[in-house]
Amino acid sequence: MAGCQAPVRAAGDDRRPVAASVPPSPALPEPGATFLARSACAGGGGASFTEVSCASERAVARVLARYNGPRDDGPRCPAATDFVLHITAVDRGTSEEDSAPEGYACMRNLQEPHPGDPGRGGGPLTVTGDCVYAERRGVVKETACDGSGPHAPEYRVTREVGARADCPASTDLYVHVGGGTPIGCARRLV
């Protein structure tokens, strides 16, 4: 099995809500199965996670999506993602089944808090409903819309579109959100 590390959150990250009920998943994968495959659960926290049964009291998060390769070059995580685990490649030298490629798993906490939900001020994606503040010229970072974070919200993302021209005329700030609709249209709050 491969090891995981919780990433350092980058500026301009996004997120979205998910249903409260979580479907059951199989206990642990068979030998040769993908480490932290979709619907698997992880236990641990901080810098280290292990795959555990979703029924285990140690389970803290479920995999929403799992991709091979570096995150910068890969698909965007689902909107409901609370955090992303970066998976280190493991080469056991015996066979591809016994080895694991570099990759990442898009994770959703099994219980609150859900920093990936719109307006919560955390999570790896910026989505409609999130608030941002200007850290410095040309750089915005996400913050809680209710003002409970260390920085007051200055703008709220009201829509995600494919191009700036698709934003409403009332848009005060364009935020890079990535994915199929890479532009966030934001309105000034203060």
Short mmCIF file of C-alpha atoms in Angstrom, two decimals:
data_model
loop_
_atom_site.label_atom_id
_atom_site.label_comp_id
_atom_site.label_asym_id
_atom_site.label_seq_id
_atom_site.Cartn_x
_atom_site.Cartn_y
_atom_site.Cartn_z
CA MET A 1 0.00 0.00 0.00
CA ALA A 2 1.06 3.56 -0.63
CA GLY A 3 1.38 6.34 1.93
CA CYS A 4 -0.55 9.61 2.00
CA GLN A 5 0.18 13.12 3.06
CA ALA A 6 -2.23 15.97 3.65
CA PRO A 7 -1.26 18.82 1.30
CA VAL A 8 -0.52 22.41 2.11
CA ARG A 9 -3.54 24.41 0.91
CA ALA A 10 -2.83 26.66 -2.06
CA ALA A 11 -4.37 30.04 -2.87
CA GLY A 12 -7.51 29.91 -5.02
CA ASP A 13 -8.71 26.49 -3.89
CA ASP A 14 -12.43 25.44 -4.23
CA ARG A 15 -15.23 23.23 -2.77
CA ARG A 16 -19.01 22.13 -2.67
CA PRO A 17 -21.56 20.35 -0.42
CA VAL A 18 -22.50 16.67 -0.43
CA ALA A 19 -25.44 14.72 1.00
CA ALA A 20 -25.21 13.94 4.72
CA SER A 21 -25.76 10.19 4.29
CA VAL A 22 -22.73 8.17 3.28
CA PRO A 23 -23.24 4.83 1.50
CA PRO A 24 -21.49 1.78 2.95
CA SER A 25 -18.27 0.60 1.36
CA PRO A 26 -16.38 -2.68 1.45
CA ALA A 27 -14.11 -3.41 4.40
CA LEU A 28 -10.56 -3.32 3.01
CA PRO A 29 -9.33 -3.84 -0.55
CA GLU A 30 -8.07 -7.16 -1.85
CA PRO A 31 -4.32 -7.48 -2.43
CA GLY A 32 -3.39 -5.60 -5.61
CA ALA A 33 -6.42 -3.29 -5.34
CA THR A 34 -5.99 0.48 -5.61
CA PHE A 35 -5.01 2.14 -2.35
CA LEU A 36 -7.77 4.53 -1.27
CA ALA A 37 -10.03 3.74 -4.24
CA ARG A 38 -13.33 5.63 -4.71
CA SER A 39 -15.71 5.09 -1.71
CA ALA A 40 -12.92 3.70 0.52
CA CYS A 41 -12.35 5.30 3.91
CA ALA A 42 -9.23 6.65 5.59
CA GLY A 43 -8.26 6.91 9.22
CA GLY A 44 -5.57 9.00 10.83
CA GLY A 45 -4.97 12.67 10.28
CA GLY A 46 -2.33 15.34 10.07
CA ALA A 47 0.47 14.11 7.83
CA SER A 48 -0.42 10.41 7.70
CA PHE A 49 -3.53 8.44 6.71
CA THR A 50 -4.20 4.72 6.33
CA GLU A 51 -7.03 2.88 4.61
CA VAL A 52 -9.57 1.51 7.10
CA SER A 53 -13.03 0.00 6.95
CA CYS A 54 -15.72 2.68 6.73
CA ALA A 55 -17.39 0.94 9.69
CA SER A 56 -14.27 1.45 11.83
CA GLU A 57 -14.30 4.03 14.61
CA ARG A 58 -10.95 5.17 13.17
CA ALA A 59 -12.54 6.17 9.83
CA VAL A 60 -12.54 9.96 9.41
CA ALA A 61 -13.06 10.54 5.68
CA ARG A 62 -14.34 8.88 2.49
CA VAL A 63 -12.75 8.99 -0.96
CA LEU A 64 -14.96 10.90 -3.43
CA ALA A 65 -12.53 10.42 -6.33
CA ARG A 66 -9.05 8.92 -6.84
CA TYR A 67 -6.65 9.87 -9.63
CA ASN A 68 -3.18 8.73 -10.66
CA GLY A 69 -0.51 11.30 -11.47
CA PRO A 70 0.23 14.75 -10.05
CA ARG A 71 -2.75 16.91 -9.08
CA ASP A 72 -1.57 19.90 -11.12
CA ASP A 73 -1.94 17.85 -14.32
CA GLY A 74 -4.99 15.83 -13.29
CA PRO A 75 -8.75 16.20 -13.12
CA ARG A 76 -10.36 18.63 -10.68
CA CYS A 77 -11.73 17.10 -7.48
CA PRO A 78 -15.51 17.00 -6.98
CA ALA A 79 -17.01 20.15 -5.51
CA ALA A 80 -17.82 18.47 -2.17
CA THR A 81 -14.13 17.77 -1.45
CA ASP A 82 -13.01 18.80 2.06
CA PHE A 83 -9.31 18.02 1.54
CA VAL A 84 -6.95 16.28 -0.88
CA LEU A 85 -4.50 13.53 0.07
CA HIS A 86 -1.36 13.32 -2.03
CA ILE A 87 -0.37 9.67 -2.46
CA THR A 88 3.31 8.83 -2.72
CA ALA A 89 4.38 6.32 -5.37
CA VAL A 90 5.49 2.93 -4.05
CA ASP A 91 7.62 0.66 -6.26
CA ARG A 92 7.94 -2.79 -4.74
CA GLY A 93 9.81 -4.01 -7.84
CA THR A 94 7.88 -7.31 -8.02
CA SER A 95 4.89 -6.38 -10.19
CA GLU A 96 2.60 -3.50 -11.07
CA GLU A 97 -0.08 -5.03 -8.83
CA ASP A 98 2.21 -4.77 -5.81
CA SER A 99 3.25 -1.20 -6.63
CA ALA A 100 1.24 2.01 -6.50
CA PRO A 101 1.66 5.11 -8.68
CA GLU A 102 1.80 8.69 -7.45
CA GLY A 103 -1.69 10.15 -7.22
CA TYR A 104 -4.24 11.98 -5.13
CA ALA A 105 -7.51 11.22 -3.39
CA CYS A 106 -10.32 13.78 -3.06
CA MET A 107 -11.68 13.32 0.48
CA ARG A 108 -14.91 14.21 2.31
CA ASN A 109 -15.00 14.20 6.12
CA LEU A 110 -17.47 11.66 7.51
CA GLN A 111 -18.61 14.21 10.11
CA GLU A 112 -18.66 18.00 10.44
CA PRO A 113 -16.85 20.23 9.87
CA HIS A 114 -17.00 20.29 6.06
CA PRO A 115 -14.56 23.03 5.05
CA GLY A 116 -15.32 22.19 1.42
CA ASP A 117 -18.88 23.50 1.66
CA PRO A 118 -19.51 26.92 0.06
CA GLY A 119 -18.78 29.84 2.37
CA ARG A 120 -16.93 27.81 5.03
CA GLY A 121 -13.51 29.27 4.25
CA GLY A 122 -11.52 26.10 3.68
CA GLY A 123 -11.22 23.14 1.36
CA PRO A 124 -9.20 22.68 -1.81
CA LEU A 125 -11.53 24.44 -4.31
CA THR A 126 -13.16 27.86 -4.70
CA VAL A 127 -16.81 27.57 -5.80
CA THR A 128 -19.99 29.61 -6.05
CA GLY A 129 -20.92 30.82 -2.57
CA ASP A 130 -17.33 31.08 -1.32
CA CYS A 131 -15.85 34.33 -0.03
CA VAL A 132 -12.35 35.67 -0.64
CA TYR A 133 -10.14 38.52 0.54
CA ALA A 134 -7.26 40.26 -1.23
CA GLU A 135 -4.01 38.97 0.26
CA ARG A 136 -1.95 41.21 -2.03
CA ARG A 137 -2.30 42.69 -5.50
CA GLY A 138 -3.47 39.97 -7.88
CA VAL A 139 -3.81 37.30 -5.15
CA VAL A 140 -7.01 36.41 -3.31
CA LYS A 141 -7.52 33.72 -0.69
CA GLU A 142 -10.61 32.09 0.64
CA THR A 143 -12.09 33.00 4.01
CA ALA A 144 -15.29 32.20 5.91
CA CYS A 145 -18.26 34.23 4.66
CA ASP A 146 -19.62 34.63 8.21
CA GLY A 147 -16.50 36.53 9.29
CA SER A 148 -15.39 33.81 11.72
CA GLY A 149 -12.03 33.35 9.95
CA PRO A 150 -8.85 35.33 10.56
CA HIS A 151 -9.63 37.60 7.57
CA ALA A 152 -12.87 39.47 6.83
CA PRO A 153 -14.58 38.48 3.58
CA GLU A 154 -14.31 41.14 0.87
CA TYR A 155 -15.93 39.39 -2.13
CA ARG A 156 -18.40 36.52 -2.68
CA VAL A 157 -18.25 34.28 -5.76
CA THR A 158 -21.74 34.47 -7.27
CA ARG A 159 -21.27 32.38 -10.41
CA GLU A 160 -18.76 30.13 -12.21
CA VAL A 161 -18.43 30.63 -15.98
CA GLY A 162 -16.21 29.62 -18.89
CA ALA A 163 -15.01 33.13 -19.78
CA ARG A 164 -14.92 36.61 -18.20
CA ALA A 165 -17.38 37.88 -20.82
CA ASP A 166 -19.98 35.47 -19.36
CA CYS A 167 -19.89 37.16 -15.93
CA PRO A 168 -22.70 39.60 -15.09
CA ALA A 169 -22.01 43.32 -15.52
CA SER A 170 -22.13 43.69 -11.71
CA THR A 171 -18.94 41.58 -11.30
CA ASP A 172 -16.26 43.36 -9.24
CA LEU A 173 -13.59 40.64 -9.28
CA TYR A 174 -12.68 37.65 -11.46
CA VAL A 175 -11.39 34.63 -9.51
CA HIS A 176 -9.56 31.68 -11.08
CA VAL A 177 -11.43 28.54 -9.96
CA GLY A 178 -10.26 26.00 -12.58
CA GLY A 179 -12.16 23.07 -14.00
CA GLY A 180 -14.72 23.25 -16.81
CA THR A 181 -15.86 26.71 -15.70
CA PRO A 182 -12.54 28.31 -14.77
CA ILE A 183 -13.73 31.84 -13.92
CA GLY A 184 -15.52 32.82 -10.73
CA CYS A 185 -17.54 36.05 -10.90
CA ALA A 186 -17.36 37.81 -7.52
CA ARG A 187 -19.20 40.78 -6.00
CA ARG A 188 -17.71 43.15 -3.41
CA LEU A 189 -19.14 42.71 0.11
CA VAL A 190 -17.51 45.65 1.91
#
